Short mmCIF file of C-alpha atoms in Angstrom, two decimals:
data_model
loop_
_atom_site.label_atom_id
_atom_site.label_comp_id
_atom_site.label_asym_id
_atom_site.label_seq_id
_atom_site.Cartn_x
_atom_site.Cartn_y
_atom_site.Cartn_z
CA LEU A 23 84.74 281.19 94.76
CA ASN A 24 84.15 283.73 91.57
CA PRO A 25 84.34 282.06 88.47
CA THR A 26 87.84 284.09 87.38
CA ARG A 27 90.54 282.34 85.31
CA HIS A 28 92.40 282.26 88.21
CA ASN A 29 89.99 280.75 90.82
CA TRP A 30 89.35 278.04 87.99
CA ASN A 31 92.36 277.59 87.98
CA ILE A 32 92.26 276.87 91.74
CA ALA A 33 89.63 274.88 91.57
CA PHE A 34 90.76 272.44 88.66
CA ALA A 35 93.90 272.45 90.90
CA LYS A 36 92.55 271.15 93.75
CA GLN A 37 90.11 268.46 92.19
CA GLY A 38 93.33 267.04 90.86
CA LEU A 39 95.11 267.17 93.84
CA ALA A 40 92.16 265.00 94.83
CA ASP A 41 92.32 263.28 92.30
CA PHE A 42 96.07 262.03 92.45
CA GLU A 43 95.21 261.61 96.42
CA ILE A 44 93.11 258.70 95.44
CA TRP A 45 95.73 257.60 92.69
CA GLU A 46 98.29 257.48 95.98
CA LEU A 47 95.58 255.37 98.02
CA LEU A 48 95.18 253.04 95.47
CA GLU A 49 98.83 252.74 94.61
CA GLY A 50 99.38 252.09 98.57
CA ASN A 51 101.95 254.65 98.45
CA PRO A 52 102.90 256.64 101.72
CA VAL A 53 101.37 259.72 101.69
CA PRO A 54 101.08 262.58 103.73
CA LEU A 55 97.35 262.30 104.20
CA PRO A 56 95.74 263.68 107.45
CA LYS A 57 94.86 261.12 110.41
CA GLU A 58 91.21 261.76 109.63
CA TYR A 59 91.45 261.60 105.75
CA THR A 60 88.15 259.44 104.16
CA VAL A 61 87.13 258.83 100.26
CA PRO A 62 85.81 262.56 99.60
CA PRO A 63 82.11 261.77 98.51
CA CYS A 64 82.91 262.87 95.10
CA GLN A 65 84.92 260.26 94.31
CA LYS A 66 83.19 257.52 95.53
CA LEU A 67 80.11 258.85 93.39
CA HIS A 68 82.69 259.28 90.13
CA PHE A 69 83.45 255.29 90.53
CA LEU A 70 79.32 254.59 91.13
CA GLN A 71 78.51 256.71 87.94
CA MET A 72 81.03 255.41 85.46
CA ALA A 73 80.06 251.44 87.17
CA CYS A 74 76.25 251.97 86.14
CA GLU A 75 76.82 253.29 82.76
CA LYS A 76 79.29 250.37 81.93
CA LEU A 77 76.95 247.90 83.65
CA CYS A 78 74.43 249.75 80.92
CA LYS A 79 76.72 249.67 78.42
CA SER A 80 77.40 245.92 78.33
CA HIS A 81 73.37 244.35 78.57
CA LEU A 82 73.62 246.91 75.19
CA ILE A 83 76.86 246.41 73.32
CA GLU A 84 76.17 243.13 72.35
CA ILE A 85 73.31 243.57 69.96
CA SER A 86 73.25 247.33 69.44
CA SER A 87 73.47 248.57 66.14
CA VAL A 88 76.66 251.40 67.27
CA GLU A 89 80.14 250.13 67.00
CA PRO A 90 81.01 248.90 70.20
CA GLU A 91 83.96 252.04 70.45
CA LYS A 92 81.94 254.47 69.78
CA HIS A 93 80.29 253.47 73.35
CA GLN A 94 83.67 254.59 74.94
CA ASP A 95 82.76 258.53 74.25
CA SER A 96 78.90 258.36 74.87
CA HIS A 97 76.76 258.79 77.73
CA GLY A 98 72.83 258.82 78.60
CA TYR A 99 72.09 255.58 79.30
CA THR A 100 71.88 254.92 82.97
CA ALA A 101 68.54 256.78 83.39
CA LYS A 102 66.76 254.45 81.55
CA ASN A 103 68.36 251.20 81.54
CA LEU A 104 69.69 250.73 85.62
CA THR A 105 66.11 250.89 86.39
CA MET A 106 65.19 247.69 83.30
CA ILE A 107 68.46 246.15 84.60
CA VAL A 108 67.40 246.05 88.63
CA ARG A 109 64.23 244.97 87.49
CA GLN A 110 65.38 241.80 85.51
CA GLU A 111 67.88 240.48 88.58
CA LEU A 112 64.30 241.54 91.37
CA SER A 113 62.54 238.60 87.91
CA TYR A 114 64.85 236.32 88.79
CA LEU A 115 63.60 236.05 92.56
CA SER A 116 62.25 232.61 93.30
CA ASN A 117 59.01 234.75 95.18
CA PRO A 118 58.16 238.32 94.35
CA PRO A 119 59.34 240.69 96.21
CA THR A 120 56.90 242.64 98.50
CA ASN A 121 58.41 245.81 97.64
CA GLY A 122 59.47 245.82 93.99
CA SER A 123 57.19 248.57 92.74
CA TYR A 124 58.59 250.73 94.98
CA LEU A 125 61.73 250.16 94.93
CA LEU A 126 61.36 250.37 90.91
CA SER A 127 59.90 253.55 91.36
CA GLN A 128 62.70 254.75 93.47
CA CYS A 129 65.10 253.40 91.24
CA GLN A 130 64.09 255.34 88.55
CA PRO A 131 65.23 258.84 89.64
CA LEU A 132 68.14 257.80 91.44
CA ALA A 133 69.19 256.43 87.77
CA ARG A 134 68.66 259.26 86.53
CA GLU A 135 70.87 261.43 89.31
CA ILE A 136 73.33 259.06 88.82
CA GLU A 137 72.97 260.02 85.22
CA LEU A 138 73.30 263.37 85.67
CA LEU A 139 77.28 263.13 87.72
CA HIS A 140 78.82 262.74 84.13
CA PRO A 141 80.16 266.35 83.22
CA SER A 142 78.34 266.20 79.34
CA MET A 143 75.50 265.08 81.09
CA ASP A 144 73.79 268.51 82.34
CA LYS A 145 70.02 268.40 81.42
CA GLY A 146 70.28 271.25 78.99
CA GLY A 147 72.62 273.25 81.25
CA LYS A 148 69.97 273.48 84.42
CA ARG A 149 72.36 270.74 86.07
CA ARG A 150 76.16 271.34 85.66
CA ASP A 151 76.69 269.79 89.07
CA ASN A 152 79.27 266.62 88.28
CA CYS A 153 81.25 264.88 90.08
CA GLU A 154 84.66 265.62 88.11
CA TYR A 155 85.08 268.91 87.01
CA PRO A 156 84.27 272.41 88.54
CA TRP A 157 81.62 274.31 87.35
CA VAL A 158 79.57 277.54 87.86
CA HIS A 159 76.02 277.78 89.38
CA GLY A 160 74.71 281.27 90.42
CA GLY A 161 77.89 282.87 89.82
CA VAL A 162 79.93 280.99 92.17
CA LEU A 163 82.25 278.64 91.22
CA ARG A 164 82.09 275.11 92.95
CA VAL A 165 84.43 272.30 93.03
CA PRO A 166 83.34 268.78 93.57
CA LEU A 167 85.47 267.93 95.92
CA THR A 168 84.11 270.19 98.67
CA CYS A 169 80.16 270.57 97.26
CA TRP A 170 79.52 266.94 97.86
CA THR A 171 78.24 266.28 101.24
CA ALA A 172 77.92 262.28 101.30
CA ALA A 173 78.04 259.45 98.95
CA THR A 174 74.15 260.03 97.76
CA PRO A 175 73.59 261.99 95.01
CA THR A 176 72.69 265.57 97.14
CA ARG A 177 74.34 268.73 96.50
CA ARG A 178 75.98 271.02 99.74
CA MET B 9 65.26 210.31 57.53
CA SER B 10 62.51 207.44 58.61
CA SER B 11 58.97 208.92 59.06
CA LYS B 12 59.78 207.98 62.83
CA GLY B 13 62.32 210.08 63.00
CA GLU B 14 60.64 213.17 61.39
CA GLU B 15 58.04 212.40 63.83
CA MET B 16 60.41 212.91 66.68
CA GLY B 17 61.85 215.93 65.19
CA ARG B 18 58.72 217.77 64.83
CA ARG B 19 57.81 216.66 68.53
CA ARG B 20 61.21 217.78 70.08
CA ILE B 21 60.13 221.01 67.95
CA GLU B 22 56.88 221.67 69.31
CA ILE B 23 57.91 220.56 72.73
CA GLU B 24 61.19 223.19 72.49
CA GLN B 25 58.28 225.81 71.59
CA ALA B 26 55.74 225.21 74.07
CA HIS B 27 58.89 225.60 76.54
CA ARG B 28 59.84 228.79 74.96
CA GLN B 29 56.36 230.31 74.94
CA ARG B 30 56.32 229.09 78.58
CA VAL B 31 59.63 230.73 79.96
CA ALA B 32 58.31 234.31 77.66
CA GLN B 33 54.69 234.23 79.61
CA LEU B 34 56.64 233.48 83.11
CA LEU B 35 59.13 236.55 82.42
CA ALA B 36 56.21 238.65 81.00
CA ARG B 37 54.30 238.14 83.84
CA ARG B 38 56.79 239.03 86.72
CA HIS B 39 57.42 242.00 85.02
CA TYR B 40 54.03 242.99 84.82
CA GLN B 41 53.97 242.64 88.35
CA LEU B 42 57.06 243.90 88.88
CA GLU B 43 56.21 247.60 86.86
CA PRO B 44 52.16 248.00 87.09
CA ALA B 45 53.24 251.11 84.61
CA ILE B 46 53.74 248.36 81.64
CA SER B 47 50.41 247.89 79.61
CA GLU B 48 51.44 245.29 77.07
CA ILE B 49 54.62 242.78 76.74
CA LEU B 50 54.47 241.34 73.26
CA THR B 51 56.83 238.95 71.87
CA ILE B 52 59.44 239.93 68.89
CA LYS B 53 59.90 237.49 65.97
CA VAL B 54 63.07 237.27 63.87
CA THR B 55 62.45 236.53 60.37
CA GLY B 56 64.90 233.67 59.30
CA VAL B 57 65.56 232.36 62.89
CA PRO B 58 64.17 229.19 63.60
CA GLU B 59 64.00 229.33 67.23
CA ALA B 60 63.16 225.79 68.35
CA ASN B 61 66.12 224.50 66.95
CA SER B 62 68.57 227.32 68.44
CA PRO B 63 68.16 227.40 72.27
CA SER B 64 71.27 230.09 72.55
CA GLU B 65 68.53 232.18 70.64
CA PRO B 66 67.06 234.93 72.72
CA ILE B 67 63.63 235.24 73.68
CA ARG B 68 62.65 238.91 72.08
CA LEU B 69 60.49 241.25 74.33
CA LEU B 70 58.56 244.86 73.20
CA GLU B 71 56.83 246.43 76.68
CA VAL B 72 55.25 249.41 76.32
CA ASN B 73 55.93 251.36 80.07
CA GLY B 74 54.08 254.44 80.79
CA ASN B 75 57.01 255.11 83.00
CA THR B 76 60.40 255.08 80.85
CA THR B 77 61.50 257.88 78.95
CA PRO B 78 61.47 257.77 75.27
CA SER B 79 64.72 257.05 73.63
CA GLY B 80 63.87 254.87 70.44
CA ILE B 81 64.16 251.24 69.82
CA MET B 82 67.24 250.59 72.61
CA PRO B 83 67.31 246.45 73.25
CA LEU B 84 69.40 245.17 76.09
CA LYS B 85 70.63 241.82 76.77
CA PHE B 86 70.29 239.58 79.58
CA ASP B 87 71.60 235.90 79.69
CA ALA B 88 69.79 232.85 80.72
CA VAL B 89 69.22 232.20 84.38
CA PRO B 90 68.07 228.32 84.22
CA ALA B 91 68.19 228.44 88.38
CA SER B 92 65.17 231.21 88.03
CA GLY B 93 62.79 229.22 85.34
CA ILE B 94 64.37 231.57 82.67
CA ASP B 95 65.85 229.20 80.30
CA TYR B 96 66.74 230.94 77.25
CA PRO B 97 68.79 234.82 77.07
CA CYS B 98 66.32 237.43 76.61
CA ILE B 99 66.40 241.01 74.36
CA ILE B 100 64.09 243.33 76.04
CA VAL B 101 63.18 246.53 74.61
CA GLN B 102 61.15 249.09 76.73
CA ILE B 103 59.18 251.90 74.79
CA THR B 104 56.36 254.51 75.56
CA PRO B 105 53.02 254.51 74.70
CA ASP B 106 53.42 256.79 72.04
CA GLU B 107 57.07 255.47 71.14
CA TYR B 108 54.35 252.12 70.68
CA GLU B 109 52.09 253.94 68.80
CA ARG B 110 55.10 254.95 66.41
CA VAL B 111 56.20 251.50 65.66
CA LYS B 112 52.88 250.19 65.13
CA SER B 113 52.49 252.79 62.26
CA LYS B 114 55.80 252.04 61.45
CA GLU B 115 57.05 255.37 61.79
CA LEU B 116 59.56 253.98 63.99
CA PRO B 117 60.70 251.31 62.90
CA LEU B 118 61.97 248.04 64.76
CA PRO B 119 65.46 246.39 63.72
CA ARG B 120 65.73 244.78 60.09
CA GLY B 121 63.88 241.66 60.31
CA TRP B 122 61.84 242.34 63.91
CA THR B 123 58.08 241.81 63.84
CA LEU B 124 55.89 242.17 66.62
CA GLY B 125 54.30 238.78 67.87
CA GLN B 126 51.64 237.93 70.53
CA VAL B 127 50.42 240.03 73.12
CA LEU B 128 51.45 238.04 76.57
CA PRO B 129 49.23 238.02 79.15
CA LYS B 130 49.07 239.65 82.53
CA GLU B 131 47.15 236.80 84.61
CA GLY B 132 49.19 233.92 86.48
CA GLY B 133 51.30 233.31 89.22
CA TRP B 134 55.23 234.36 89.80
CA ASN B 135 55.85 230.99 89.44
CA GLU B 136 53.34 229.59 87.05
CA TYR B 137 54.89 228.15 84.49
#
């Protein structure tokens, strides 16, 4: 899609419909979805991003100098803190994990990718891809619904 | 309080302090082992907090990690997990080596009342108490 106003309209509507279908599923409503319908990867990633962000904030909020309510509209906590949380969990094991260092070295870039799923985290404009809103990349308008191919942070 | 009572009180505090120190060392050793990029882990002391009288008072650690990203002082709190030998809640602050230099020069201040304590050793086994 070219990023014309009309196509932005279509892109938002497509993503909005995808969100609405998830709502219908969660409600248990009998919706006219194709038999082969599966939850789109962008929706799964959206929940993963929200879950990780809230997990990180839960560890921060009790001792943060920032008012708790301010954390509702702030982002960018996942990349650093998720790895610390994973490491803390590993340190509760009764024996040292044989692959602990490797796991943590893999966790850090993955946590960064999860953080970048939020539309406001775009690495200074270099990574506009996200799992909620359409964006333009290389002059092409992209829609999360059709851009994410699997429930992992990789783009089509 | 009788002198015997005072002595028992002092003894209890000493035992509590020693246990707290060992738990801090245990946790630090595990973190060192899990992340080789951690060069130093230090305790953080808080002015006016008698830790030995407050079992719910967290252990505070400052970790210097060459693999982390600079983000200032961003403490994370974790609950105690006695089944794993971690009998106290803990607060972990992770900073880069550059940030550590700025903390030492007071350019990057710790929260009010927090001061750096001793460096915890790397040596020892995973479960060594």
